[in-house]
Coordinates of C-alpha atoms and ligand atoms in Angstrom, one line a residue:
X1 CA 32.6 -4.9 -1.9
X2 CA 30.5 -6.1 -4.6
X3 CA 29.5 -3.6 -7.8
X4 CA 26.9 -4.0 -10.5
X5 CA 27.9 -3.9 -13.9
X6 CA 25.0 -2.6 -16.2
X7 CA 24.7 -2.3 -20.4
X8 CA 21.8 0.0 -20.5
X9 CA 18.9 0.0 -23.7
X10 CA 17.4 -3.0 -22.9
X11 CA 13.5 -3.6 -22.4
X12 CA 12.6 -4.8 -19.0
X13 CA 9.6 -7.4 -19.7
X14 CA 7.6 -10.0 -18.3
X15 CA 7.1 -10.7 -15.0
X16 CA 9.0 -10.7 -11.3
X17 CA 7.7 -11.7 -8.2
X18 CA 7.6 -9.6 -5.2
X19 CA 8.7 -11.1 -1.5
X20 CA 7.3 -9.9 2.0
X21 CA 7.8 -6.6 2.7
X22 CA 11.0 -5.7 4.7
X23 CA 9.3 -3.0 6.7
X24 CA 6.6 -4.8 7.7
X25 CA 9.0 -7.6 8.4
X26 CA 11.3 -5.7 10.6
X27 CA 8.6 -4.6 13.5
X28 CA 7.0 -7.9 13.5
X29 CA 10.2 -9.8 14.0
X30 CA 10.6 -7.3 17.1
X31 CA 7.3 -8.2 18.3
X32 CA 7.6 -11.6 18.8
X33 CA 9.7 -10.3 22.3
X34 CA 6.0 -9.7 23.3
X35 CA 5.1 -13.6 24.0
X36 CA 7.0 -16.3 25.1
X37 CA 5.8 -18.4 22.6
X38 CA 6.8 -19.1 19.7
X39 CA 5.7 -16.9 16.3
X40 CA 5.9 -17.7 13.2
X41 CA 6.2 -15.4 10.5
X42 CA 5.9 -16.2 6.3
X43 CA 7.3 -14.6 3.2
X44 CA 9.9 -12.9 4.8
X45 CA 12.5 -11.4 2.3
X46 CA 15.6 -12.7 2.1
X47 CA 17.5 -8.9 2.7
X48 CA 20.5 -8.5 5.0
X49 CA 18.3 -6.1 7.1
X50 CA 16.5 -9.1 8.4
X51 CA 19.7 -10.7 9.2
X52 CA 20.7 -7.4 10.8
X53 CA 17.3 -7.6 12.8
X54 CA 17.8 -11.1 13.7
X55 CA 21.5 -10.9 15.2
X56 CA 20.1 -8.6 17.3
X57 CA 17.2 -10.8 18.5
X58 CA 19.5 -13.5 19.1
X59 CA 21.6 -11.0 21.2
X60 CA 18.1 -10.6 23.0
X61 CA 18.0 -14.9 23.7
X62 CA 15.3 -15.3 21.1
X63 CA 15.9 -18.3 19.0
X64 CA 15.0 -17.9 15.0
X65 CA 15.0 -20.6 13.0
X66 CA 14.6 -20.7 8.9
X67 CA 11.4 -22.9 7.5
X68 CA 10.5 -23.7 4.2
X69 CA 8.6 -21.4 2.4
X70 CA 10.3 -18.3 3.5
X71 CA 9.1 -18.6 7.3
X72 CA 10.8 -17.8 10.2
X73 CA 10.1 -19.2 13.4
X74 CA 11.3 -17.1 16.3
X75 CA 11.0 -18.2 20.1
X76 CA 11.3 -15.5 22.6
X77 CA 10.5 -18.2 25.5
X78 CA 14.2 -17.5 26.6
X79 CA 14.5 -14.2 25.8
X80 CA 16.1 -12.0 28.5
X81 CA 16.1 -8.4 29.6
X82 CA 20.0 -7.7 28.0
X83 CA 21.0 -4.1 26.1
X84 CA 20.9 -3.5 22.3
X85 CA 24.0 -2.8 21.8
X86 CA 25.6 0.6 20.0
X87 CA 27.6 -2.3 17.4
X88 CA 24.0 -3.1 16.3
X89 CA 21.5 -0.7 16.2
X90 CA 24.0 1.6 14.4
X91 CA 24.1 -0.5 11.3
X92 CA 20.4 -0.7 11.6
X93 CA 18.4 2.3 12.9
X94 CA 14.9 -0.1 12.3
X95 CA 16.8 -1.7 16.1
X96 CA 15.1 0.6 18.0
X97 CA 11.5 -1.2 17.3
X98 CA 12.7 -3.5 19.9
X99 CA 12.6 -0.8 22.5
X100 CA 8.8 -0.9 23.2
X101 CA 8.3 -5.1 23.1
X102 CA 11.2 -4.9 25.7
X103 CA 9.4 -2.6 28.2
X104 CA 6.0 -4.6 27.9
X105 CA 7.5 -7.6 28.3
X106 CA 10.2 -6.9 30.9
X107 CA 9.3 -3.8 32.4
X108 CA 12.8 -2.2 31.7
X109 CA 15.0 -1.8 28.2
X110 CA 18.2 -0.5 27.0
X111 CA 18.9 0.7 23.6
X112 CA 21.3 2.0 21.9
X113 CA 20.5 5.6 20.4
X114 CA 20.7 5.1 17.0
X115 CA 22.3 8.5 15.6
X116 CA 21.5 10.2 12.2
X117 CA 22.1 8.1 8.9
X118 CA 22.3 9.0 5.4
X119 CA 19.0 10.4 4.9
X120 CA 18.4 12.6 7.7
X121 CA 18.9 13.1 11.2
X122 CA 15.7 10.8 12.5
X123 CA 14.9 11.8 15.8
X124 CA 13.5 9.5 18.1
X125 CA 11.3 11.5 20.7
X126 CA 7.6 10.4 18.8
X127 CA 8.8 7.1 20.1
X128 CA 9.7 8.2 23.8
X129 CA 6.8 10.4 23.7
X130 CA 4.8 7.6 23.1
X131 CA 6.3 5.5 25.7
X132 CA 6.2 7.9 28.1
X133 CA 2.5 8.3 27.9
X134 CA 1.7 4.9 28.9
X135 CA 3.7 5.6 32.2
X136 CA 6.7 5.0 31.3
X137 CA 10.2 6.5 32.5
X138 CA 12.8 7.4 30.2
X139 CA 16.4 8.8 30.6
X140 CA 20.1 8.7 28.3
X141 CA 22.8 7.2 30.0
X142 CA 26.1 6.7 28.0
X143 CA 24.3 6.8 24.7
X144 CA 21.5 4.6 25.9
X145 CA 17.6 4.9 26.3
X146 CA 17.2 3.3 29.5
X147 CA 13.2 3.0 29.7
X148 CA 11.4 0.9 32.9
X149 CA 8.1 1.4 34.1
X150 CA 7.5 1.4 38.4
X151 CA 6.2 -2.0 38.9
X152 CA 2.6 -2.4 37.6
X153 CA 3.8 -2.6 33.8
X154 CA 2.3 0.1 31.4
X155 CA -0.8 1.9 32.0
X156 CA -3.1 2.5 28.7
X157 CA -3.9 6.2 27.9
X158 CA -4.1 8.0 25.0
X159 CA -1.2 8.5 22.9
X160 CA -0.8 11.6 20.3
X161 CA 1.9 11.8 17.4
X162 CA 2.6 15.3 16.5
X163 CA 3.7 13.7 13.0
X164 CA 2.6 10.4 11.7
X165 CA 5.9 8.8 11.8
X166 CA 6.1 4.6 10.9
X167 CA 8.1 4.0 13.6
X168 CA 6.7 5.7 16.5
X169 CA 3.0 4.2 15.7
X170 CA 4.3 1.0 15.4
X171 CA 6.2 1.4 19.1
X172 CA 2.9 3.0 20.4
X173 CA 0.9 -0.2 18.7
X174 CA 3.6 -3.0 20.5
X175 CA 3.8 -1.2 23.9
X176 CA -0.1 -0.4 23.6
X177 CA -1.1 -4.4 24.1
X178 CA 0.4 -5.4 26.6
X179 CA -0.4 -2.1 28.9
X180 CA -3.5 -2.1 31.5
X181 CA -6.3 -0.7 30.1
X182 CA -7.2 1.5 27.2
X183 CA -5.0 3.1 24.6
X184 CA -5.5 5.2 21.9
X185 CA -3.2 6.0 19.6
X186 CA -4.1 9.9 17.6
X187 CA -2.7 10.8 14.1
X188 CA -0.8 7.7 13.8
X189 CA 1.0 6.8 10.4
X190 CA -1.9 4.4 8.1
X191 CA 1.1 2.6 6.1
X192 CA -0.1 -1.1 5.0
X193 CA 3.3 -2.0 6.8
X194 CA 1.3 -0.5 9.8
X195 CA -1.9 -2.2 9.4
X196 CA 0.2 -5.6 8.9
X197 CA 2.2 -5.2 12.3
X198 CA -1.9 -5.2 14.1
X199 CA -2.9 -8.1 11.8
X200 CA 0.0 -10.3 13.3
X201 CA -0.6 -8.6 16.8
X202 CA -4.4 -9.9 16.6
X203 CA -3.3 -13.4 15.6
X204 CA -1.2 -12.9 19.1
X205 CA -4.4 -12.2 21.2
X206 CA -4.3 -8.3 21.0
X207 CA -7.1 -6.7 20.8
X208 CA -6.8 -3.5 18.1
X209 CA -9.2 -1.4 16.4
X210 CA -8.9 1.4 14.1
X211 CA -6.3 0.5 12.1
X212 CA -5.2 2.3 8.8
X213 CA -7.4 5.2 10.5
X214 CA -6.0 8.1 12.3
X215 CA -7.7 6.7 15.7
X216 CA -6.9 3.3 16.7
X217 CA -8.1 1.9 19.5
X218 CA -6.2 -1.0 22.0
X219 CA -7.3 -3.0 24.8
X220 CA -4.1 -4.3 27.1
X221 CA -4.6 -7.7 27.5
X222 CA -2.3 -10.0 30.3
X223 CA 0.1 -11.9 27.9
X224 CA 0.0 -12.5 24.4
X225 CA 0.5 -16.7 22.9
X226 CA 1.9 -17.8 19.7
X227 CA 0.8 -17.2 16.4
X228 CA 1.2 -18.1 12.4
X229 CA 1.5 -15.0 10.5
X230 CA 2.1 -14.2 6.2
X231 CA 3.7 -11.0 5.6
X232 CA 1.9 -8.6 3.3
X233 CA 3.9 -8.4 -0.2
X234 CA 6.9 -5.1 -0.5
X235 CA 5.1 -2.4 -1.9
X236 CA 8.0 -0.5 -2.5
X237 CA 9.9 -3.0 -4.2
X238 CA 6.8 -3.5 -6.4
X239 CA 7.2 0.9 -7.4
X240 CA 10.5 0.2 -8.3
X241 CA 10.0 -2.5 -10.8
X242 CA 7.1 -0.7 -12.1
X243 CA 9.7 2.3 -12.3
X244 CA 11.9 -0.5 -14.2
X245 CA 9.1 -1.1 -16.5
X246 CA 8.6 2.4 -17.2
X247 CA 12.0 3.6 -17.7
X248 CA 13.0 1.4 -20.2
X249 CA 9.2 1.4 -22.1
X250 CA 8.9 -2.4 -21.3
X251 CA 5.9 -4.2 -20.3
X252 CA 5.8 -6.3 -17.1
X253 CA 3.6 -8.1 -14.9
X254 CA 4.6 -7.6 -11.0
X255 CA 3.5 -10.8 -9.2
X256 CA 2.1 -10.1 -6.1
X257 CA 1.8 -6.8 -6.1
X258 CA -1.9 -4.7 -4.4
X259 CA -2.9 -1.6 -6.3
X260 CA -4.2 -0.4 -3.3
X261 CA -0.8 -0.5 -1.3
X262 CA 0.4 1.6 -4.0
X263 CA -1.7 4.6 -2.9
X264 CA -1.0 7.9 -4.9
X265 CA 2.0 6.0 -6.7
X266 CA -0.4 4.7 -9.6
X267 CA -2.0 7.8 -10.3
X268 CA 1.6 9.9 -10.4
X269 CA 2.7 7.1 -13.0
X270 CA -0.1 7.2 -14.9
X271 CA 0.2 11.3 -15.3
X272 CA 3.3 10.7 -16.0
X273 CA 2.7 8.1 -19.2
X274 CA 3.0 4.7 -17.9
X275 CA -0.3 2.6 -17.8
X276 CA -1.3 0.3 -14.9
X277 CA -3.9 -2.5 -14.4
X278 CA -4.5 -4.9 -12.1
X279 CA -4.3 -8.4 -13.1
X280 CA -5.3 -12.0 -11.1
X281 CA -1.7 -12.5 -10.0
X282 CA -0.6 -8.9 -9.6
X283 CA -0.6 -5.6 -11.3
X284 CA 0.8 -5.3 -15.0
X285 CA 2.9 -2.0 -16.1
X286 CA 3.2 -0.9 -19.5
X287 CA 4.8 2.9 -21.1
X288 CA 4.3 2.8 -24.7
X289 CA 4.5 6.5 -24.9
X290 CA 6.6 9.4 -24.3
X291 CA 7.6 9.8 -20.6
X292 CA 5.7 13.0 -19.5
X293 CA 7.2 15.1 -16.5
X294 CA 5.0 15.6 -13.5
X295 CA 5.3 17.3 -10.0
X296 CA 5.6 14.9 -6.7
X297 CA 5.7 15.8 -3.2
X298 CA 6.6 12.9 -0.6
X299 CA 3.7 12.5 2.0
X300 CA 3.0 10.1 4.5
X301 CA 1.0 6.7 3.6
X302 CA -1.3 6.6 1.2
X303 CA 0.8 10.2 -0.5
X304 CA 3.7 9.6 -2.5
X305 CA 6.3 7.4 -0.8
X306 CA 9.7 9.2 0.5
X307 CA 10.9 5.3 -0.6
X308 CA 10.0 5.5 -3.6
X309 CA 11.7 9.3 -4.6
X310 CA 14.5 8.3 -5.6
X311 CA 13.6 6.3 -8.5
X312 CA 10.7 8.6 -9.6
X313 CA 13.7 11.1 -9.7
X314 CA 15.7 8.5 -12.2
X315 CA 12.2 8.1 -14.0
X316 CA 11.7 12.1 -14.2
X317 CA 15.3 12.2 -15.5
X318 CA 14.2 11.7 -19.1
X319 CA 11.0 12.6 -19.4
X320 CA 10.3 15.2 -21.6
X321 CA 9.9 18.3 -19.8
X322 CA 10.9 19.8 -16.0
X323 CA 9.8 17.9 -12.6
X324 CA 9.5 19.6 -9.3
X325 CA 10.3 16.7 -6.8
X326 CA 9.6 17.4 -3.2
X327 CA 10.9 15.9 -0.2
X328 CA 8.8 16.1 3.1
X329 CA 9.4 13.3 5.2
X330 CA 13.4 13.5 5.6
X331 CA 15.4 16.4 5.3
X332 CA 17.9 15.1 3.4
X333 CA 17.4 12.2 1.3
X334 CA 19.0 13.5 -2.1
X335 CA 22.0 11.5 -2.4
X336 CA 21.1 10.5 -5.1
X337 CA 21.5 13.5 -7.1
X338 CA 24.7 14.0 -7.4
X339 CA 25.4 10.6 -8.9
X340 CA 22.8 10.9 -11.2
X341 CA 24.0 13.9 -12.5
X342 CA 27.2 12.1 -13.4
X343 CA 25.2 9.6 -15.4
X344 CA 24.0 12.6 -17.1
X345 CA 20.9 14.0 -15.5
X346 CA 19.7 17.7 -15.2
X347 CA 19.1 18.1 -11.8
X348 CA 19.5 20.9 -9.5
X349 CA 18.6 21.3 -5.9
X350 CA 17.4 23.8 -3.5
X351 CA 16.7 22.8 0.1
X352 CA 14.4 20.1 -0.1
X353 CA 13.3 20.6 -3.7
X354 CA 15.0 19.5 -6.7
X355 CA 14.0 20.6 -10.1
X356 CA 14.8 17.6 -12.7
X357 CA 14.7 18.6 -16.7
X358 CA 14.1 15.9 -18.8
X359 CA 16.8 15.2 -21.1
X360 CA 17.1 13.1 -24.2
X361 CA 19.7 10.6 -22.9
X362 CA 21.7 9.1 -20.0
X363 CA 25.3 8.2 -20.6
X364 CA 27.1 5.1 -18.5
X365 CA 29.5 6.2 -15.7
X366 CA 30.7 5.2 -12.5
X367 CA 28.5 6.0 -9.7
X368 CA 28.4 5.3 -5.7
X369 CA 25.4 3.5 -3.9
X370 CA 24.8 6.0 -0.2
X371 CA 21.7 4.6 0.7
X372 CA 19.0 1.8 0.4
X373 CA 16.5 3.6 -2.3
X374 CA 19.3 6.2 -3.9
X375 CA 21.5 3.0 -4.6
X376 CA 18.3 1.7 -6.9
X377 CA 17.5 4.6 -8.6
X378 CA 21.2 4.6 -9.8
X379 CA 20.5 1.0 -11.5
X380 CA 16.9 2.1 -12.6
X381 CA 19.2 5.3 -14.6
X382 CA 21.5 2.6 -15.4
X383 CA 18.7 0.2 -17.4
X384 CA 18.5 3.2 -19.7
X385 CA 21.9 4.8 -19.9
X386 CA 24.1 4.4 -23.2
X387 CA 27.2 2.0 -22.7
X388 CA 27.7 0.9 -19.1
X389 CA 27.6 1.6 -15.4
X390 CA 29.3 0.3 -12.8
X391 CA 27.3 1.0 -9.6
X392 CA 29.9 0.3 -6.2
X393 CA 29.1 -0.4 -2.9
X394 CA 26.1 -2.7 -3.8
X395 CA 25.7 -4.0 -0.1
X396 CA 23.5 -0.6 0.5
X397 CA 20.7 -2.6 -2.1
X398 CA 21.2 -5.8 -0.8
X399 CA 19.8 -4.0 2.9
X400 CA 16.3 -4.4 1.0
X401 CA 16.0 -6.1 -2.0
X402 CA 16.4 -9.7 -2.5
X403 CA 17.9 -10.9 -5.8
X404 CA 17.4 -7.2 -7.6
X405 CA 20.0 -8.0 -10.0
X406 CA 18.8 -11.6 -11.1
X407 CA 15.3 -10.6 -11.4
X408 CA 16.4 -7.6 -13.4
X409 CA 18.8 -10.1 -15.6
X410 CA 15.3 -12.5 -15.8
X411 CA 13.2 -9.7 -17.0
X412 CA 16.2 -8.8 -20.0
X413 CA 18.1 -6.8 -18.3
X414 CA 22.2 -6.6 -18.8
X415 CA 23.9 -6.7 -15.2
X416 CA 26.9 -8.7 -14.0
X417 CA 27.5 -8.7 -10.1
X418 CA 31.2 -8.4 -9.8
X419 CA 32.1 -9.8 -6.5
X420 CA 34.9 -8.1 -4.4
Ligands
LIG501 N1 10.6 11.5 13.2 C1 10.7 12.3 14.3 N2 10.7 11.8 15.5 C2 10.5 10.5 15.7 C3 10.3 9.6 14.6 C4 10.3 10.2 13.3 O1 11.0 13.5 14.1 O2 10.4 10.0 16.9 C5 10.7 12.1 11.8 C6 11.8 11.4 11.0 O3 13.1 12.0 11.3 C7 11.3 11.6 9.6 C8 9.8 11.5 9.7 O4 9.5 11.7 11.1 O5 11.7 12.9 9.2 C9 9.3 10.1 9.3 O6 10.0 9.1 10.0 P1 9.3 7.7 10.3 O7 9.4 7.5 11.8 O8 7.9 7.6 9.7 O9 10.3 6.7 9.6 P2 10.9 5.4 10.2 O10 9.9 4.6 11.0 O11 12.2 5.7 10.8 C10 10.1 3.9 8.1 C11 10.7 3.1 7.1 C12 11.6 3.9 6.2 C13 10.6 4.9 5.5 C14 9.9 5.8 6.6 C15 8.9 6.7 6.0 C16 11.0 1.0 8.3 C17 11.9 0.0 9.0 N3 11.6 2.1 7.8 O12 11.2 4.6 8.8 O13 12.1 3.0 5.2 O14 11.4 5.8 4.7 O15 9.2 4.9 7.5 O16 7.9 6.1 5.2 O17 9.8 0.8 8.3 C18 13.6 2.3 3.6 O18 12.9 1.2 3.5 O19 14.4 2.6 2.7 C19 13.3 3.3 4.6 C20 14.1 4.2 5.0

């Protein structure tokens, strides 16, 4: 398993570019099982959650075949009705966006339940629920959603989330086109991700209103045909180099990057010290000043991002003052504070709020990757902790972000990947 090895104190300056976004990448690669022609999708990052995604679309008999410029075309002329399989899905819980494309498509699926993961117990019923409106039946057998509709396909009808969770809107949105009729879709989730996924659904031949509201609006149509669509850039991986930036007091330019994607993340950096403009090729991110503690609470899209907790956490570590960090969107999802308490940080929990006092200085140590996001925020510590840390199990970042530890090294950072 491979480990980062990281000499903190250096500046993190000048620029990086941002690839596609992974989770807008991940439904879209699902919903090319909606056509039997070919769709093509650009700027897809180069993370082994793609590749997770795409061994299980070849499992599914669609084709996907690399093209320059980061595009993927996938074919899902010969795609047939088979299962997801448990083998898949459980390294991935993102598999189960493939339920909904299935069902319009074929008229039956089979997933795999994906189970609880590191950051929570995830339920899927908002998904189900969804399904289930538009006529569709669903039962667990053996660990498996079996969903099929009785023969006339998926009906349109109004579907409302009693959360606004990513993945149910996005299952709503896929099964939604292809249904007879009218759908509406009530206190969806507005992510850009979201708002991407009914861009390259338009470019199919759906017909979608409302997006990035609370109320969006689809009209079924017969079959959807092949498209060309460019992923929006990774918001998330844009928050944590301007995190980077922040952390170390450097000054860097993030290529690629939207303010407005960003939502409330600008403003809580800018409270807490760190400046941020827009430029023509991106955003730039500058903290010339002290780091100033501030209170976050996760929300859904456009609140703070649970994805991007985690590093406002290592970021919060040595500001001056106390941070109350609060997580809403998964129970769970404080891994992270354990191991960067060993690197030195003041952090103590209590249920779903952690309490984070600033301290002067982080020391190197060895710490252990458990998720996507906590594994980063363990480097981001890292960038500014005296002497070095060795960060294992490495293959948790690699999931999302493509080449984090040479762009880091390009911007001055000191990391050696030690293969193993
Ligand atoms: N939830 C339910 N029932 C459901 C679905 C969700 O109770 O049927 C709950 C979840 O347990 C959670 C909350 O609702 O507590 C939000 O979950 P959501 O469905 O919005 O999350 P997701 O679709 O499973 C996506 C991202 C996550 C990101 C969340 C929240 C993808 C592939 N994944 O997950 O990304 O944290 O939205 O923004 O888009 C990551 O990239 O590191 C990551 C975990």
């Amino acid at each position: 398993m491979d480990r980062l090895v990281i000499r903190g104190g250096k500046r993190i300056e000048g620029s990086v570019q941002i690839c596609g976004a992974k989770n807008a990448a991940l439904p879209q690669i699902a919903a090319s099982l909606l056509s039997s022609e070919p769709l093509e999708l650009r700027n897809v990052p180069e993370v082994t959650d793609v590749n997770t995604m795409l061994s299980l679309m070849r499992e599914l008999g669609v084709v996907a075949t690399h093209g320059a410029g980061r595009s993927l075309v996938l074919d899902a002329g010969g795609a047939r009705n088979a299962q997801a399989p448990y083998e898949l899905v459980r390294r991935m819980r993102a598999s189960i966006l493939v339920l909904a494309p299935m069902l319009a498509r074929f008229g039956s699926a089979r997933v795999s339940l994906p189970g609880g993961c590191a950051i929570g117990a995830r339920p899927i019923d908002q998904h189900l629920k969804a399904l289930e409106s538009l006529g569709a039946n669903v039962e667990m057998e053996g660990g498996y959603i079996h969903a099929w509709t009785n023969g006339n396909g998926l009906r349109g009808n109004r579907i409302v989330l009693s959360s606004p969770s990513v993945g149910a809107t996005e299952t709503a949105l896929m099964a939604a086109v292809l249904a007879c009729g009218e759908s509406e879709i009530l206190n969806g989730a507005r992510d850009p991700e979201i708002s991407d996924l009914a861009r390259c659904l338009v470019a199919m031949g759906a017909l979608i209103q409302g997006v990035g509201t609370h109320r969006i609006l689809v009209q079924g149509v017969d079959a959807l045909h092949g498209a060309r669509h460019e992923l929006i850039t990774d918001r998330i991986e844009a928050g944590t180099y301007a995190v980077a930036a922040a952390i170390t007091g450097g000054h860097l330019e993030i290529l690629g990057a939207h303010l407005e994607h960003l939502g409330s993340v600008v403003a809580v950096l800018e409270s807490a010290g760190v400046q941020i403009w827009p430029t023509d090729r991106g955003l730039m991110v500058v903290r010339s000043g002290t780091l100033k503690s501030v209170d976050v609470s996760t929300e859904p899209y456009p609140g703070f991002p649970t994805d991007l907790q985690a590093q406002f956490m290592a970021l919060m570590a040595i500001a001056s003052g106390a941070s109350v960090i609060r997580e809403t969107v998964f129970e769970s999802r404080f891994m992270h504070v354990p191991e960067l308490g060993r690197l030195g940080a003041n952090i103590s929990l209590q249920g779903s709020t952690a309490l984070v006092r600033g301290v002067e200085r982080l020391h190197g140590a060895e710490v252990m990757a458990t998720d996507l996001r906590a594994s980063v925020s363990l480097v981001l510590a890292a960038l500014v902790a005296e002497g070095e840390t060795t960060v294992n199990r490495v293959y948790h970042l690699d999931r999302g972000y493509e080449s984090l530890d040479r762009k880091l090294v390009q911007c001055g950072a000191d990391i050696r990947r030690v293969v193993g």
